[in-house]
C-alpha atoms as an extended CHARMM CRD file, in Angstrom:
* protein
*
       225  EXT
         1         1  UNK       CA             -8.6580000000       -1.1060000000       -7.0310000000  PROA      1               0.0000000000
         2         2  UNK       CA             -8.8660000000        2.5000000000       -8.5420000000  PROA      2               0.0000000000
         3         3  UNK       CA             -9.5290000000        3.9040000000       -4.6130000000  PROA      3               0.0000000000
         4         4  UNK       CA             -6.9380000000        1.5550000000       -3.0720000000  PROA      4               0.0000000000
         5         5  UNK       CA             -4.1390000000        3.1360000000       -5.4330000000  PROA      5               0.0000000000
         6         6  UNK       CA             -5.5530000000        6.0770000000       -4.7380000000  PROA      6               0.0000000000
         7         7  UNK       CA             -4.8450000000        5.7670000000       -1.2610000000  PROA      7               0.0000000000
         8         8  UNK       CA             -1.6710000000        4.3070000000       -1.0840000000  PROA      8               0.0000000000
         9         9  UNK       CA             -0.6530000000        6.3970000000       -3.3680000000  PROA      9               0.0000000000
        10        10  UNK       CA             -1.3480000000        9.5800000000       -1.2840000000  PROA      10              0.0000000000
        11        11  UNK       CA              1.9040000000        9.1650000000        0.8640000000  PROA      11              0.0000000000
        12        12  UNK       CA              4.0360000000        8.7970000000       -2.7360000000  PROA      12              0.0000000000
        13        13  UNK       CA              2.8680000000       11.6240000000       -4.4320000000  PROA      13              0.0000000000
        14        14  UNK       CA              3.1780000000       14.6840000000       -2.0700000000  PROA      14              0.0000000000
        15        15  UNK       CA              7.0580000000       13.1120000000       -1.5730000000  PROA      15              0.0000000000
        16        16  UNK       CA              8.5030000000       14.9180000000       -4.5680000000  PROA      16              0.0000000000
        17        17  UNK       CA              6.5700000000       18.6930000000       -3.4800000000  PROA      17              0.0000000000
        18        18  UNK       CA              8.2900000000       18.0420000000        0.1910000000  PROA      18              0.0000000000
        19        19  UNK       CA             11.3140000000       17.4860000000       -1.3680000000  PROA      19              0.0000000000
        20        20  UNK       CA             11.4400000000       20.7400000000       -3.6330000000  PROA      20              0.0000000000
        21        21  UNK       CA              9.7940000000       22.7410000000       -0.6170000000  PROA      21              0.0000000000
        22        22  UNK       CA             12.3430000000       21.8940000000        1.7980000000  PROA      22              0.0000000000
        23        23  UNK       CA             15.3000000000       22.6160000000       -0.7620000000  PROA      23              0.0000000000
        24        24  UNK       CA             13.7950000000       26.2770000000       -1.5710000000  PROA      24              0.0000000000
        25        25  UNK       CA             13.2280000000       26.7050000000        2.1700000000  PROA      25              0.0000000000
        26        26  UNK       CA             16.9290000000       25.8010000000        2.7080000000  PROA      26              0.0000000000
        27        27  UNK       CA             18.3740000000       28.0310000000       -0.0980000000  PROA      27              0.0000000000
        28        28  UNK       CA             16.4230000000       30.8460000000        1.5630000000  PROA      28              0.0000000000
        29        29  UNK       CA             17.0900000000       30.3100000000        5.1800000000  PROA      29              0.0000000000
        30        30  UNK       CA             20.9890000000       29.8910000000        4.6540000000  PROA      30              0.0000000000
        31        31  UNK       CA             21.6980000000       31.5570000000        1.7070000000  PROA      31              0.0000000000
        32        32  UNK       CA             19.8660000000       34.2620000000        2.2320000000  PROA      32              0.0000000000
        33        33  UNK       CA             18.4160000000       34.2150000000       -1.0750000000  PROA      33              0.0000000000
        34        34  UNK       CA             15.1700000000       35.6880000000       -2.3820000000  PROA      34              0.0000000000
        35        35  UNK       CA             11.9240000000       33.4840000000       -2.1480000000  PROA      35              0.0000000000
        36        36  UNK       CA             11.9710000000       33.8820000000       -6.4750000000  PROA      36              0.0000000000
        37        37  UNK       CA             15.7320000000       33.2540000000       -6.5470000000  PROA      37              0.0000000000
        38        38  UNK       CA             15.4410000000       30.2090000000       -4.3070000000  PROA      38              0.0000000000
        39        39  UNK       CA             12.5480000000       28.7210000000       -6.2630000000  PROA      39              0.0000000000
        40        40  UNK       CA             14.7790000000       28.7510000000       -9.5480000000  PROA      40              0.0000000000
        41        41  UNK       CA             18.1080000000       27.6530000000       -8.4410000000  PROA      41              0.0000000000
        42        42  UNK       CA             17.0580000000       24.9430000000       -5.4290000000  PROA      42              0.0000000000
        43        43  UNK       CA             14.8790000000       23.4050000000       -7.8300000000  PROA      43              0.0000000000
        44        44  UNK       CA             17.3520000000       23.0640000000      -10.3010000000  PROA      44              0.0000000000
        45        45  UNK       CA             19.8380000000       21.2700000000       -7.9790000000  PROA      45              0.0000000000
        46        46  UNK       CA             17.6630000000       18.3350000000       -7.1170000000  PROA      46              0.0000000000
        47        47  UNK       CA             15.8520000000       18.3990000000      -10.3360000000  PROA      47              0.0000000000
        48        48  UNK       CA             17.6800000000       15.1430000000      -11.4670000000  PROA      48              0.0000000000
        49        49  UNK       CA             17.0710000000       13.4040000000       -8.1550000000  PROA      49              0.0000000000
        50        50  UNK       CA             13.6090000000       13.8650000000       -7.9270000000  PROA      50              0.0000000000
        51        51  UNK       CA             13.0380000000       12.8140000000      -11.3410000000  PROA      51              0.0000000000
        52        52  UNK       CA             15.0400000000        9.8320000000      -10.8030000000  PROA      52              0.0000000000
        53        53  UNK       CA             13.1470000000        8.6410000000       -7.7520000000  PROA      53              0.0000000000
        54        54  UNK       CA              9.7300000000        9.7370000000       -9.3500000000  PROA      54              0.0000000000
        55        55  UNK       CA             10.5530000000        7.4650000000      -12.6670000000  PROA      55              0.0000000000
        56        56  UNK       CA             11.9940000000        4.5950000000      -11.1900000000  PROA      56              0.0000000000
        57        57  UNK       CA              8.7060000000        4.2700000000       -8.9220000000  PROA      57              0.0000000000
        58        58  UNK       CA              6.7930000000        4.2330000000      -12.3620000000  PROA      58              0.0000000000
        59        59  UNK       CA              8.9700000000        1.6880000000      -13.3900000000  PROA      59              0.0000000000
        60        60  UNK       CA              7.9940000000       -0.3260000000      -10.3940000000  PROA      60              0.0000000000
        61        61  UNK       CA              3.8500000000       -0.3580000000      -10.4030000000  PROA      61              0.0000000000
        62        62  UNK       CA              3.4990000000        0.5890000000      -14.4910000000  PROA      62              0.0000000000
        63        63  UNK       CA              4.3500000000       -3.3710000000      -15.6810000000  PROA      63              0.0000000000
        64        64  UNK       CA              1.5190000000       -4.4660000000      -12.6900000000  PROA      64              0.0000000000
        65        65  UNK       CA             -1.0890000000       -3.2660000000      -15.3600000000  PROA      65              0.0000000000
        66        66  UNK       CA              0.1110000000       -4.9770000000      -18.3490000000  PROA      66              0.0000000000
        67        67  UNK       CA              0.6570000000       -8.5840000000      -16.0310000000  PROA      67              0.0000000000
        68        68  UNK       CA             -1.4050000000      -11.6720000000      -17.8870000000  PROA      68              0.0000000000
        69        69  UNK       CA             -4.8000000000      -13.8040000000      -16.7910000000  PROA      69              0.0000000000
        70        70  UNK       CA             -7.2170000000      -13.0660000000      -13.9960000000  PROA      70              0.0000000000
        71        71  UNK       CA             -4.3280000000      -11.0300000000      -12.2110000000  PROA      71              0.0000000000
        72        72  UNK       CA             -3.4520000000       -9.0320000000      -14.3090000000  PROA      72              0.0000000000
        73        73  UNK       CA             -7.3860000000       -8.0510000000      -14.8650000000  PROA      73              0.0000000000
        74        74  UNK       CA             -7.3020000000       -7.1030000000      -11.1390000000  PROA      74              0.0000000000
        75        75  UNK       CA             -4.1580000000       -4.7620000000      -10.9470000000  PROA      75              0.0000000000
        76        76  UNK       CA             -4.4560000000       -3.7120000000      -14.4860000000  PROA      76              0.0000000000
        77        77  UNK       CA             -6.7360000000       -0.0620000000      -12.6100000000  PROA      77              0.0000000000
        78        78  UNK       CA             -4.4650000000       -0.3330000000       -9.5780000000  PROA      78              0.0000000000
        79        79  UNK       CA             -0.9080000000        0.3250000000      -11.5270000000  PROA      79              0.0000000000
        80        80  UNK       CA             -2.5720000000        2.4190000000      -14.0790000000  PROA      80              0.0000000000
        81        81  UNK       CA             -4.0090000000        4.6000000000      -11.7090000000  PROA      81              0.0000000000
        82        82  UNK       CA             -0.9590000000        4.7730000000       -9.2230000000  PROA      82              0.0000000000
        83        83  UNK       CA              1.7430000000        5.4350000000      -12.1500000000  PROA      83              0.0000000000
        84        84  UNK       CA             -0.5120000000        8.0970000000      -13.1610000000  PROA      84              0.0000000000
        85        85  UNK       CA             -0.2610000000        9.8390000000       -9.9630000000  PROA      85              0.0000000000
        86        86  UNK       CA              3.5450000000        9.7900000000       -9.5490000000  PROA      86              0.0000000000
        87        87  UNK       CA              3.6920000000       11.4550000000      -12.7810000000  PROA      87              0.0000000000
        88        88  UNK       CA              1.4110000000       14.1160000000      -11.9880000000  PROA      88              0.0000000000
        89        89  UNK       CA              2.9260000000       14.6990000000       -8.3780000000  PROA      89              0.0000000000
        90        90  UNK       CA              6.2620000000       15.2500000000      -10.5950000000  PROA      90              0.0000000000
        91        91  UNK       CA              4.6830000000       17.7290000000      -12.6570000000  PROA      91              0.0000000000
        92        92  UNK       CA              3.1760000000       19.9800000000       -9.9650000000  PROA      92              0.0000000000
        93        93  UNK       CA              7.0140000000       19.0620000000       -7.7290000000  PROA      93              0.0000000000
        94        94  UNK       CA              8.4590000000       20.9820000000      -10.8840000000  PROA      94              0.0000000000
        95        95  UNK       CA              5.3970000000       23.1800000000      -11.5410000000  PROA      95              0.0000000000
        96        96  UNK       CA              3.3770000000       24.6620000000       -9.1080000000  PROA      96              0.0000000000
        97        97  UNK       CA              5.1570000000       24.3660000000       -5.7170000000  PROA      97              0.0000000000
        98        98  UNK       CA              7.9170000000       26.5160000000       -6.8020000000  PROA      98              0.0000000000
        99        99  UNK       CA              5.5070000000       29.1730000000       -8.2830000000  PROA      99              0.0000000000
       100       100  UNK       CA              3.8720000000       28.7150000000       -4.8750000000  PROA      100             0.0000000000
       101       101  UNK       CA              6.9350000000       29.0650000000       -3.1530000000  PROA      101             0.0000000000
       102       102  UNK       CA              8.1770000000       32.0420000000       -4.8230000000  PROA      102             0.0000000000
       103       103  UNK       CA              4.8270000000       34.1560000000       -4.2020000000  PROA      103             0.0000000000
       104       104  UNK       CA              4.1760000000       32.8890000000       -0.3470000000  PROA      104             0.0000000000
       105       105  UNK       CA              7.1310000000       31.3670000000        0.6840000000  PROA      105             0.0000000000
       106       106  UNK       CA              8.3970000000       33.2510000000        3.4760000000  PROA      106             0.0000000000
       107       107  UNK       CA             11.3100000000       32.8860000000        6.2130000000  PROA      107             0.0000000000
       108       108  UNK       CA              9.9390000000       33.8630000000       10.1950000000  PROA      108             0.0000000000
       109       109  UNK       CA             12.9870000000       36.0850000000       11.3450000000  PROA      109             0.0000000000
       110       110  UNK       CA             11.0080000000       36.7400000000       14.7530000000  PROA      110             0.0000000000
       111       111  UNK       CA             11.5170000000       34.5900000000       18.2270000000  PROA      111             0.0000000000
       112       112  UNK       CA             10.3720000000       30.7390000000       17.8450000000  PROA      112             0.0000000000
       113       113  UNK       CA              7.6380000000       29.0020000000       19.7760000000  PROA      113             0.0000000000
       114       114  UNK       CA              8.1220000000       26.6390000000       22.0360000000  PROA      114             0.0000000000
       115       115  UNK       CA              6.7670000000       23.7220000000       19.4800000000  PROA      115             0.0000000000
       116       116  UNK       CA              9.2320000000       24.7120000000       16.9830000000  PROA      116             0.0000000000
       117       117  UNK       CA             12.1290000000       24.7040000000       19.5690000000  PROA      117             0.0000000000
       118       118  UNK       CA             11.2800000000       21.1770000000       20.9180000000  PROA      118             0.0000000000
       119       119  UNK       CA             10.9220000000       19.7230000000       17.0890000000  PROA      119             0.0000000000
       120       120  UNK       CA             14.3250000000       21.4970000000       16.2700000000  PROA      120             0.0000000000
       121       121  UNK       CA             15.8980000000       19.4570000000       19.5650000000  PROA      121             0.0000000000
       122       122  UNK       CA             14.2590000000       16.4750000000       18.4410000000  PROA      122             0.0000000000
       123       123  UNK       CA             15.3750000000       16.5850000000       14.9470000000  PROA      123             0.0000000000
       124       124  UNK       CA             18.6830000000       17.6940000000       16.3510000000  PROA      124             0.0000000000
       125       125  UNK       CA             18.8960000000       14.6880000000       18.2880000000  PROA      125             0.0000000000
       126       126  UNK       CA             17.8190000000       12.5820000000       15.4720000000  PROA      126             0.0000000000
       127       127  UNK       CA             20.2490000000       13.6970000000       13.0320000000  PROA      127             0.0000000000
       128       128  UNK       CA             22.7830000000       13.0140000000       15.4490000000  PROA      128             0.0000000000
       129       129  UNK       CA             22.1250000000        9.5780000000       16.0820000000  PROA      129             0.0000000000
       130       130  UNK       CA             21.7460000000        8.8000000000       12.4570000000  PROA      130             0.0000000000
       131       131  UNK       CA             25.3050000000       10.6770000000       11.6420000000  PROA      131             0.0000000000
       132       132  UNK       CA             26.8820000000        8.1460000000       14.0390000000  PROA      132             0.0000000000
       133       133  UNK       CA             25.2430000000        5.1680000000       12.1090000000  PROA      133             0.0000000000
       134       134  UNK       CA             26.6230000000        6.3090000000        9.0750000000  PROA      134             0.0000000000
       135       135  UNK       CA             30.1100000000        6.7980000000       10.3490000000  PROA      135             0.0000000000
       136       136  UNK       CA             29.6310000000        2.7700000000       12.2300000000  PROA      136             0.0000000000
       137       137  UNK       CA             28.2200000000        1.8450000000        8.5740000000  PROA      137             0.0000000000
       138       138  UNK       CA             31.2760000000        3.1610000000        6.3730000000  PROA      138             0.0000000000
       139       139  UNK       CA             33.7450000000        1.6920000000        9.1760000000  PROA      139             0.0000000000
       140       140  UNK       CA             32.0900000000       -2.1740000000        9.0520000000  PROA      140             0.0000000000
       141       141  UNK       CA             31.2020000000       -1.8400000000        5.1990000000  PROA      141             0.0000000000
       142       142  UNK       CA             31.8590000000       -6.0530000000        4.8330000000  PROA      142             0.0000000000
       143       143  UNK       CA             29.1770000000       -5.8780000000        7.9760000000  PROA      143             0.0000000000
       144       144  UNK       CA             26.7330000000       -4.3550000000        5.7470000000  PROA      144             0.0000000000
       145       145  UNK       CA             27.4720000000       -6.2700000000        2.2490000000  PROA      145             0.0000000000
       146       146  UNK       CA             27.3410000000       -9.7370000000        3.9910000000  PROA      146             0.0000000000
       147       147  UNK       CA             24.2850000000       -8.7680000000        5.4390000000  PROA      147             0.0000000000
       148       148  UNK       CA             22.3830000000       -7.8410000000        2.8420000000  PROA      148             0.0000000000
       149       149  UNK       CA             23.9040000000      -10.5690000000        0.4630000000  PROA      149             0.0000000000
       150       150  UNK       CA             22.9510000000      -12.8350000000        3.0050000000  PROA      150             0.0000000000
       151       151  UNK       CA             18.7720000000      -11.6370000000        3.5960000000  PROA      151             0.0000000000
       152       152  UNK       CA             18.7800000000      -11.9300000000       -0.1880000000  PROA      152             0.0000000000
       153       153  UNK       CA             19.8120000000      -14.9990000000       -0.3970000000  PROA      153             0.0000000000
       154       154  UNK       CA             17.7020000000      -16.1200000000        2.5750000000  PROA      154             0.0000000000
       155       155  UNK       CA             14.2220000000      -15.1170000000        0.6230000000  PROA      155             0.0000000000
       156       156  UNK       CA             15.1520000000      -18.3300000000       -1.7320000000  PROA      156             0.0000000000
       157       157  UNK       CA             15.0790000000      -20.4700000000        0.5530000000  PROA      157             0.0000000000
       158       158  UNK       CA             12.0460000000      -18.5110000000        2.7260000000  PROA      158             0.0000000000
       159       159  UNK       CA              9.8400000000      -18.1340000000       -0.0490000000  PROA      159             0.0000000000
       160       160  UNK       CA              9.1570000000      -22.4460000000       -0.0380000000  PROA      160             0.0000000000
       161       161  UNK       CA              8.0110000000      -22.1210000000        3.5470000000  PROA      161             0.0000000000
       162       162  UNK       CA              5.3550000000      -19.1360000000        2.3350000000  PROA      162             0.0000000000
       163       163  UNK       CA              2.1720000000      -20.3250000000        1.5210000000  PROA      163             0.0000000000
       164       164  UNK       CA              0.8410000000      -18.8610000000       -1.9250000000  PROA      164             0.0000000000
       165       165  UNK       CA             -2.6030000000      -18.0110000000       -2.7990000000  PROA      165             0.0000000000
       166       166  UNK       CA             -4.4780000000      -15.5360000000       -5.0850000000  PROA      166             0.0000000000
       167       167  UNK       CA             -7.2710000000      -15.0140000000       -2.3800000000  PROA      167             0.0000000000
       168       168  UNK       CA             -6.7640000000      -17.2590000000        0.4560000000  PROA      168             0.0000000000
       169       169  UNK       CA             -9.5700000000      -18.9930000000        2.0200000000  PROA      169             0.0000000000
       170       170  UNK       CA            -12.0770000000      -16.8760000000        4.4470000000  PROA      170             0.0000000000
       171       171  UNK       CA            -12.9640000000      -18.9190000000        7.3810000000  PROA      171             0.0000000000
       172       172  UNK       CA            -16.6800000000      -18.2360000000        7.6380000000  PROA      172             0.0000000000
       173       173  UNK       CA            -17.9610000000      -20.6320000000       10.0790000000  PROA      173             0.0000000000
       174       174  UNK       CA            -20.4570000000      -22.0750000000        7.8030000000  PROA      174             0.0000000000
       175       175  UNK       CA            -20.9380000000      -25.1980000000        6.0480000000  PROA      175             0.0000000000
       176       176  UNK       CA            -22.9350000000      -26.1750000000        3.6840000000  PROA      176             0.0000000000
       177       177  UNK       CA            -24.7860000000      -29.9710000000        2.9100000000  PROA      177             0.0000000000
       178       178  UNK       CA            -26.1390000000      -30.9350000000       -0.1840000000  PROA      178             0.0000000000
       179       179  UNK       CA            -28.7320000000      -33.6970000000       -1.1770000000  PROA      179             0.0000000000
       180       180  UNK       CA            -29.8650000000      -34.9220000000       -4.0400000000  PROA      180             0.0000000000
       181       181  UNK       CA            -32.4020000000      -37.2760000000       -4.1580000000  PROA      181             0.0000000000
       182       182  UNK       CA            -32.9820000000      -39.8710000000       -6.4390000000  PROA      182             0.0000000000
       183       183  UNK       CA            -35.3580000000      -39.0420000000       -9.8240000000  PROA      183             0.0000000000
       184       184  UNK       CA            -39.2370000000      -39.1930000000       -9.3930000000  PROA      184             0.0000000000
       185       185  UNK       CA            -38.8790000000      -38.5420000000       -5.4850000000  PROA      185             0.0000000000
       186       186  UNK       CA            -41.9490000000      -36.4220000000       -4.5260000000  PROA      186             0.0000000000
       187       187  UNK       CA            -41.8460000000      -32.5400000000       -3.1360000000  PROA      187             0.0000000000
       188       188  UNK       CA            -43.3660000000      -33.7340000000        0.2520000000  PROA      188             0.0000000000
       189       189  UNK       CA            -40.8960000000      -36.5730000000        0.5280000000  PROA      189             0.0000000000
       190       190  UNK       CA            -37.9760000000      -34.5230000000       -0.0130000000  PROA      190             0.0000000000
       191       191  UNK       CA            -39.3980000000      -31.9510000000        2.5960000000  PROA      191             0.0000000000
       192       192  UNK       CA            -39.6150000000      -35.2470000000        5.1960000000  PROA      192             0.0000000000
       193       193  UNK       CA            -36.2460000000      -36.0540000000        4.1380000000  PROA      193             0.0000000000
       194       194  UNK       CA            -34.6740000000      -32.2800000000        4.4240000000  PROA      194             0.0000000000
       195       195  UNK       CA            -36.6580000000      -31.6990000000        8.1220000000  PROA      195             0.0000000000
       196       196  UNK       CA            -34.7090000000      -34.8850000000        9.7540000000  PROA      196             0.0000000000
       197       197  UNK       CA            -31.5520000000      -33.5970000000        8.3670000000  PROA      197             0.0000000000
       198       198  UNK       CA            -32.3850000000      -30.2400000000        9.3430000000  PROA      198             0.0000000000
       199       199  UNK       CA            -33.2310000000      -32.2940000000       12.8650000000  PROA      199             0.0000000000
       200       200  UNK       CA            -29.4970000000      -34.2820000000       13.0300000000  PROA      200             0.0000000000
       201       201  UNK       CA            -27.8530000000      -31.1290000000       12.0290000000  PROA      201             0.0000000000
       202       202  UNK       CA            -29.7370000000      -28.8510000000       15.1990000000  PROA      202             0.0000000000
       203       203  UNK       CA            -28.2110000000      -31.4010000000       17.9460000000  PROA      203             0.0000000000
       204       204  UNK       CA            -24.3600000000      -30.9460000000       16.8850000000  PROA      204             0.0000000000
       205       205  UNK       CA            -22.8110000000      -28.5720000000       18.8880000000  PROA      205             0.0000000000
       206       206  UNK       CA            -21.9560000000      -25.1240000000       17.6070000000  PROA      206             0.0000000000
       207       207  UNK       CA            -25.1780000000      -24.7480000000       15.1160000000  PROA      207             0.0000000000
       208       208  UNK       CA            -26.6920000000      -21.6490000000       15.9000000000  PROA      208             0.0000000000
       209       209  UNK       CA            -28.4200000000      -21.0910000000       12.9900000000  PROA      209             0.0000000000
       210       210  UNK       CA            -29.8350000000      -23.4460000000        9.3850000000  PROA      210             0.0000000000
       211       211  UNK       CA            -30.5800000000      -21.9010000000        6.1880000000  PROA      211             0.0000000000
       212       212  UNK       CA            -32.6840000000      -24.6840000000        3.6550000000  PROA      212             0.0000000000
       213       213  UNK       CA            -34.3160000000      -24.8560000000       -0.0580000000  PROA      213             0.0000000000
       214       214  UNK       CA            -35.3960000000      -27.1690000000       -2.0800000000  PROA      214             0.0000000000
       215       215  UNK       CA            -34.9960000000      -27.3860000000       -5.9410000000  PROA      215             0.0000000000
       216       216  UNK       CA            -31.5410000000      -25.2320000000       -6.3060000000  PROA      216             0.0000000000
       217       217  UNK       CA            -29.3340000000      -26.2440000000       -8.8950000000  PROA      217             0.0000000000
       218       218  UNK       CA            -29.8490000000      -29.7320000000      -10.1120000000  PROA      218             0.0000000000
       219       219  UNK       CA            -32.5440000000      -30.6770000000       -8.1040000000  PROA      219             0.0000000000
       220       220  UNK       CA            -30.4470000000      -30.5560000000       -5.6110000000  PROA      220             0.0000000000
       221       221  UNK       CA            -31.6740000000      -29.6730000000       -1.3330000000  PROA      221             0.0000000000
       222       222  UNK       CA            -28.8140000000      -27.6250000000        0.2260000000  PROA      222             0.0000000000
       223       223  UNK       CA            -28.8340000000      -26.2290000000        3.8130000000  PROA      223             0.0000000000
       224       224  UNK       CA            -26.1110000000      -23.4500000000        5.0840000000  PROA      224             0.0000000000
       225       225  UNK       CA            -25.0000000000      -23.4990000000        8.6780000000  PROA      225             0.0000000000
């Protein structure tokens, strides 16, 4: 669980560095500001923000380790591990990137490539589109509030038609039969018994392959198909 936190977690924690980067890079490309300068002041104006964000995703996986039983046993390394780096990613957000930023940080005042012309267009385009959802959003805001209200609501009722399971059953294609004989019966009788078994179980159709021993468990003869 410690790796799968780890991974998932990979996306999360380089969100708050982006974040500051981007600011420092915008304080310095339109203000005109000094790559030190830049690192002080942008940082300070989404400071709050970040931290906000960063804490209330603690919030969300920290209470997954302290959950009861068998479950709890399970995510108890996975929300440790993944509140643990969120916080970190906020320190070095606040820590090293603008140090980083201030030393190497630097804005290209010569002719732009191609690549960066057709990723300005797209994000041009982009930003476009999304201003005009906005500005259909804030028009239909009752659109939007019904909406949601009603999805919410709708998970009540959904969640009855979900089927719940801590770890749902793996289809293997394998069954297993189990005989127990009755108390005195010989080793060479039970082998008799277990080879026309083995025998009936050959002729049904989709048996590729039969797995026997004798004397597992309780005395017990089990085969796996």
């Amino acid at each position: 669980m410690t790796l799968l936190a780890l991974a998932l977690a990979v996306g999360v924690v380089i969100d708050d560095a982006i974040v500051v980067l981007e600011n420092i890079f915008r304080h310095m490309e339109e203000q005109g500001k000094s790559a030190r300068q830049a690192a002080f002041e942008a940082t300070d104006e989404i400071g709050l923000a970040v931290m906000a964000t960063t804490v209330s995703l603690i919030i969300i996986f920290l209470p997954l380790a302290y959950m009861p039983g068998i479950v709890g046993r399970f995510l108890k390394s996975y929300g440790l591990t993944v509140a643990f780096a969120i916080g970190v990613s906020l320190f070095v957000a606040f820590s090293l990137t603008p140090m980083l930023c201030s030393r190497y940080l630097r804005v290209s005042t010569g002719p732009r490539h191609r690549f960066q012309i057709a990723v300005d267009r797209l994000n041009d385009g982009l930003k476009e589109k999304y201003g005009r959802m906005i500005l259909w959003s804030l028009r239909r805001r009752w659109v939007l509030v019904v909406t949601a209200a009603g999805v919410i609501l709708s998970t009540g009722v959904l969640i009855r038609h979900v089927g719940k399971d801590f770890i749902p059953p793996d289809d293997s294609s394998e069954f297993q039969v189990t005989l127990k004989t009755p108390e005195g019966t010989s080793l060479s009788m039970t082998s008799k018994i277990l080879e026309q078994m083995e025998a009936d179980l050959r002729r049904l159709p989709g048996v590729k392959s039969l797995l026997a021993s004798v004397g597992e468990g309780e005395g017990a003869r089990s085969m796996t198909a």
